[in-house]
PDB file of C-alpha atoms in Angstrom:
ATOM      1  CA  UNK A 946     -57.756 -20.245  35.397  1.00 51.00           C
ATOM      2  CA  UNK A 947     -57.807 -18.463  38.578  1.00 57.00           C
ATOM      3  CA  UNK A 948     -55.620 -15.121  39.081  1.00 69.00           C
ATOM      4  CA  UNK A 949     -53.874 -14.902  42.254  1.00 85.00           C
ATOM      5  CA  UNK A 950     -54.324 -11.543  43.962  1.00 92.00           C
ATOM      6  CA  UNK A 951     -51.333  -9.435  44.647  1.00 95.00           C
ATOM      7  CA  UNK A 952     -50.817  -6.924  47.536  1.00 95.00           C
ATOM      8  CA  UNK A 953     -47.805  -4.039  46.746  1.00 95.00           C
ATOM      9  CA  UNK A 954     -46.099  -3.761  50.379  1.00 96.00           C
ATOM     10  CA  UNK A 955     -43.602  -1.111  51.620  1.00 95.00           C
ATOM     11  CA  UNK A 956     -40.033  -1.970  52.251  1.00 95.00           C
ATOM     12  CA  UNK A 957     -41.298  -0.779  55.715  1.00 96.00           C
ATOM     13  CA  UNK A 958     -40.998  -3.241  58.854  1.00 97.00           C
ATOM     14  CA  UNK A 959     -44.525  -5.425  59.131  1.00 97.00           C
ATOM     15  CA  UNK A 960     -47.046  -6.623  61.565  1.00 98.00           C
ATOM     16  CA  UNK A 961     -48.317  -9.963  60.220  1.00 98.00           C
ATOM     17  CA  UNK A 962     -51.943 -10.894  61.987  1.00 98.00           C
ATOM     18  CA  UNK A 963     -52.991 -14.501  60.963  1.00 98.00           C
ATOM     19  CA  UNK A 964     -55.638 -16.878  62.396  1.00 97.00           C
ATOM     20  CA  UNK A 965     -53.988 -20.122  62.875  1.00 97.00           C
ATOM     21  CA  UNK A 966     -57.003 -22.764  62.877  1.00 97.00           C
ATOM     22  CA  UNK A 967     -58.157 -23.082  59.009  1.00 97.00           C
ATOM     23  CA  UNK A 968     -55.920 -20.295  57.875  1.00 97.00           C
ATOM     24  CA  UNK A 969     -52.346 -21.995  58.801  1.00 98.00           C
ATOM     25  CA  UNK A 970     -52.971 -25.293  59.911  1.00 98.00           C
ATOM     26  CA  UNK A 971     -56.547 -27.440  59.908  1.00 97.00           C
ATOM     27  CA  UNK A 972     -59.247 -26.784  60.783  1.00 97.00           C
ATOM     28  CA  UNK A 973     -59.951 -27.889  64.813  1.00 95.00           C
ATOM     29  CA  UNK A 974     -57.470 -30.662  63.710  1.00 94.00           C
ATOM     30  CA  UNK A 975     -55.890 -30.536  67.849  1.00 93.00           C
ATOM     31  CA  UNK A 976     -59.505 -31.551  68.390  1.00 93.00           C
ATOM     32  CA  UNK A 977     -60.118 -34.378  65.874  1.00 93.00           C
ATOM     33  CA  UNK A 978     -56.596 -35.857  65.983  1.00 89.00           C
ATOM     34  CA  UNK A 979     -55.157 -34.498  68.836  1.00 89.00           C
ATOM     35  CA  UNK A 980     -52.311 -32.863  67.009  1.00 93.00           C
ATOM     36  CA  UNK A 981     -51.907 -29.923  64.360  1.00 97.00           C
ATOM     37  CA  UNK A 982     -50.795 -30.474  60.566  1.00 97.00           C
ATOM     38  CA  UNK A 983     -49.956 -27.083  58.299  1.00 98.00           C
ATOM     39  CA  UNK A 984     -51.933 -26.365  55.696  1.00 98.00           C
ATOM     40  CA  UNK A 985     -49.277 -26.985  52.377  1.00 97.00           C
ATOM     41  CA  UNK A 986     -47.856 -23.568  51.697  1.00 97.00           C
ATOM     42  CA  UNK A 987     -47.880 -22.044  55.232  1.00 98.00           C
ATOM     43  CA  UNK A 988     -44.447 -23.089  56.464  1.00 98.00           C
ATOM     44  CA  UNK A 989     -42.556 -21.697  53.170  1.00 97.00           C
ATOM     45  CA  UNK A 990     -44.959 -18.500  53.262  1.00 97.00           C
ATOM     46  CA  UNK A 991     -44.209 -18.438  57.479  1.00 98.00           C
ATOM     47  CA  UNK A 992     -40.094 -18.598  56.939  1.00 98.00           C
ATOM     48  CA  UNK A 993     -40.504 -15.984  54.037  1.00 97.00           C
ATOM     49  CA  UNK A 994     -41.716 -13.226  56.451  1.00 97.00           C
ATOM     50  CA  UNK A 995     -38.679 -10.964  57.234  1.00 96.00           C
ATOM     51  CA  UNK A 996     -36.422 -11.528  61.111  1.00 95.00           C
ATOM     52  CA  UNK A 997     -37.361  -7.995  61.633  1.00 95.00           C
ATOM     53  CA  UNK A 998     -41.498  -7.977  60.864  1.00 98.00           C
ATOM     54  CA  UNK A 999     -43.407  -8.951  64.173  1.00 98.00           C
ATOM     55  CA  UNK A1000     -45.886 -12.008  63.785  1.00 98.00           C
ATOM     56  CA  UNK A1001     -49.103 -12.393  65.675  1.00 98.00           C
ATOM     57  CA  UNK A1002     -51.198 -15.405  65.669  1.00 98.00           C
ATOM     58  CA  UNK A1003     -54.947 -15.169  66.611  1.00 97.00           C
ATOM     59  CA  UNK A1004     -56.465 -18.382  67.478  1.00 98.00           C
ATOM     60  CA  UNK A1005     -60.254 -18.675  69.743  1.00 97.00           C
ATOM     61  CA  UNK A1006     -58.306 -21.867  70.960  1.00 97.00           C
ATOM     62  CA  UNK A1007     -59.260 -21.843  74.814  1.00 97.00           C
ATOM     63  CA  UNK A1008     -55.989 -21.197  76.890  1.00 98.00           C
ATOM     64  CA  UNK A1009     -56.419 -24.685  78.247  1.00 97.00           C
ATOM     65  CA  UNK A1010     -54.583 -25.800  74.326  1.00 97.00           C
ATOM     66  CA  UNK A1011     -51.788 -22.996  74.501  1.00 97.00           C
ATOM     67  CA  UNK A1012     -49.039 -25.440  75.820  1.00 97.00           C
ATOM     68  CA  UNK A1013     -50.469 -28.307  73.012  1.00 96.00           C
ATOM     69  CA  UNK A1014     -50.306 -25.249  70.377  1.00 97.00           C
ATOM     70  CA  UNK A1015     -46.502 -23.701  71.257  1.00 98.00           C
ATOM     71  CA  UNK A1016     -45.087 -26.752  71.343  1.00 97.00           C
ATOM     72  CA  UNK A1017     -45.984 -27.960  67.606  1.00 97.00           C
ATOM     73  CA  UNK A1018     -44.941 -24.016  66.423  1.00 98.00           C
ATOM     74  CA  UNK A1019     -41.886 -24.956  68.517  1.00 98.00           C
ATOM     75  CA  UNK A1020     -41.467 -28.281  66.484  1.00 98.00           C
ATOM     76  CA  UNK A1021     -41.733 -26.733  63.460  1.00 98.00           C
ATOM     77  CA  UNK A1022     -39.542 -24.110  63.363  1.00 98.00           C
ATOM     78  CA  UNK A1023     -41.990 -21.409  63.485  1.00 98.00           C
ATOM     79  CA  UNK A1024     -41.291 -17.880  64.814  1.00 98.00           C
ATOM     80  CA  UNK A1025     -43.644 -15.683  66.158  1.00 98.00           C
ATOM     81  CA  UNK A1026     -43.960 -12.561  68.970  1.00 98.00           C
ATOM     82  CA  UNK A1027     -47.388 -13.229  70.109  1.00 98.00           C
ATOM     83  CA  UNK A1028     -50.150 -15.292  70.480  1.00 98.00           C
ATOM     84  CA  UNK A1029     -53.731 -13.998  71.364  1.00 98.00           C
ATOM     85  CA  UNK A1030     -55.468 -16.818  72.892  1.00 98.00           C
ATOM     86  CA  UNK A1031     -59.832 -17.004  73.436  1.00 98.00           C
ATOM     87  CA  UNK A1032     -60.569 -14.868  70.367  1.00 98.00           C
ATOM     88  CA  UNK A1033     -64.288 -14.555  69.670  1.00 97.00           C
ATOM     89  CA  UNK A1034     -65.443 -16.441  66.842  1.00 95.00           C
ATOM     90  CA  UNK A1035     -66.920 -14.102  64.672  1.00 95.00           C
ATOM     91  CA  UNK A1036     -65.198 -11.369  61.998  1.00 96.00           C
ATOM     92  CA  UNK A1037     -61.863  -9.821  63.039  1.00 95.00           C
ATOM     93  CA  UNK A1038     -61.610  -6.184  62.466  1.00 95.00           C
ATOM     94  CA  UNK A1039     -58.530  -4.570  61.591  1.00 94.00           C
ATOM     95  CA  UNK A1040     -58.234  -0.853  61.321  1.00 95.00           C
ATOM     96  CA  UNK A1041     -55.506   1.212  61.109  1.00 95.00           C
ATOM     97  CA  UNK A1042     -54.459   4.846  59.705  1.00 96.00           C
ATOM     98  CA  UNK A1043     -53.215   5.608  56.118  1.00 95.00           C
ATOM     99  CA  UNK A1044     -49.137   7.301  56.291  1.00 94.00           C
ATOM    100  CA  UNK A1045     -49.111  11.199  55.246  1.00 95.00           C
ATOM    101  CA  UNK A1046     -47.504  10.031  51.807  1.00 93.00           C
ATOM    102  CA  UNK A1047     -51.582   8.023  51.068  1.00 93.00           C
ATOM    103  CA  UNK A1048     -49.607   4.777  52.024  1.00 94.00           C
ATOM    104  CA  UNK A1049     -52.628   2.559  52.821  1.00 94.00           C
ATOM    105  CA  UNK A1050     -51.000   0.442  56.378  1.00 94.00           C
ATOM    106  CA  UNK A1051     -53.975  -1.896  56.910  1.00 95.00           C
ATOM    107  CA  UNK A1052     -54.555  -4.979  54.539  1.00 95.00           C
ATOM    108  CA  UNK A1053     -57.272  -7.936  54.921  1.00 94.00           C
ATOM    109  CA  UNK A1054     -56.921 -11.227  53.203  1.00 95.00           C
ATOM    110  CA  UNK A1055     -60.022 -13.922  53.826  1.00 94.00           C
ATOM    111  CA  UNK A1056     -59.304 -17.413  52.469  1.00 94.00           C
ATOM    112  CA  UNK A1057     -60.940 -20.537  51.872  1.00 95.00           C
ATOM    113  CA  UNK A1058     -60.931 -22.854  54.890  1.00 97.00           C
ATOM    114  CA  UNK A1059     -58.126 -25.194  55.292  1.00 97.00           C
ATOM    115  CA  UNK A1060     -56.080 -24.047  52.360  1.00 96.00           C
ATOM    116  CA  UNK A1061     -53.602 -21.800  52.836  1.00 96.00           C
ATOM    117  CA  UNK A1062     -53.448 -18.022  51.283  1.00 95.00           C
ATOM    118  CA  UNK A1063     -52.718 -18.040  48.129  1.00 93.00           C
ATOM    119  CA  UNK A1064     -52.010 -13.423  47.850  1.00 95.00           C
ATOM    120  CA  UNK A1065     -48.593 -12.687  46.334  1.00 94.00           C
ATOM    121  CA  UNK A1066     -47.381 -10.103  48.594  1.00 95.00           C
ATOM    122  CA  UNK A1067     -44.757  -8.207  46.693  1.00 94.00           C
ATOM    123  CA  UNK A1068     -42.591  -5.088  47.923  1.00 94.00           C
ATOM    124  CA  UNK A1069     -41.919  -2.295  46.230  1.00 93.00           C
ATOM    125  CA  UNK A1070     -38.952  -0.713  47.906  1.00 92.00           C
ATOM    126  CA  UNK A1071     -40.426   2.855  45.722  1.00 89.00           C
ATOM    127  CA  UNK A1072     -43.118   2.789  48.626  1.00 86.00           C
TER     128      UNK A1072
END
């Protein structure tokens, strides 16, 4: 029986980084199939995110797919502020300071390929 991991957030506004091919919906499936499909679980854990916490989608998609890739966010009903196009394929690095109070503002979450995160993020509005 696995244990899911659990993250303790702030009741602080949010910047929400996620890789969108294997991580949110298949793997290279615009490639093989010509069209997306979410991972199950991404849509529910998408609409969750508060109106007010920013979302940024990282993708090494060539610019060439960005039209093909907005439009199927667009057809689903997903929000997000940004999309960083042309990434380069290897690790993604985030780093960030920790607040005066020791509040640590940078988390990393690596999951299996094609199945969507599985972290409980929970806030603690003592943070």
């Amino acid at each position: 029986m696995s244990m899911k991991k659990k993250i303790t957030l702030s009741a602080l506004g949010k910047t929400w980084v996620l890789d969108l091919d294997g991580t949110v919906v298949v793997h290279n499936g615009y490639l093989a199939d010509g069209k997306d499909t979410l991972l199950s679980g991404a849509k529910t854990f998408l609409d969750a995110i508060p109106e007010g916490d920013m979302i940024i989608f990282l993708t090494s998609r060539k610019k060439d797919y960005a039209e093909l890739t907005e439009r199927f966010l667009k057809e689903h009903d997903i929000r997000y502020d940004a999309i960083l196009y042309e990434a380069p394929y290897g690790e993604r690095i985030l780093i960030n300071d920790r607040k005066p109070s020791g509040l640590a503002t940078a988390f990393a979450v690596n999951t299996e390929r094609n199945v969507f995160c599985e972290t409980i993020f929970q806030v603690d509005e003592g943070l």
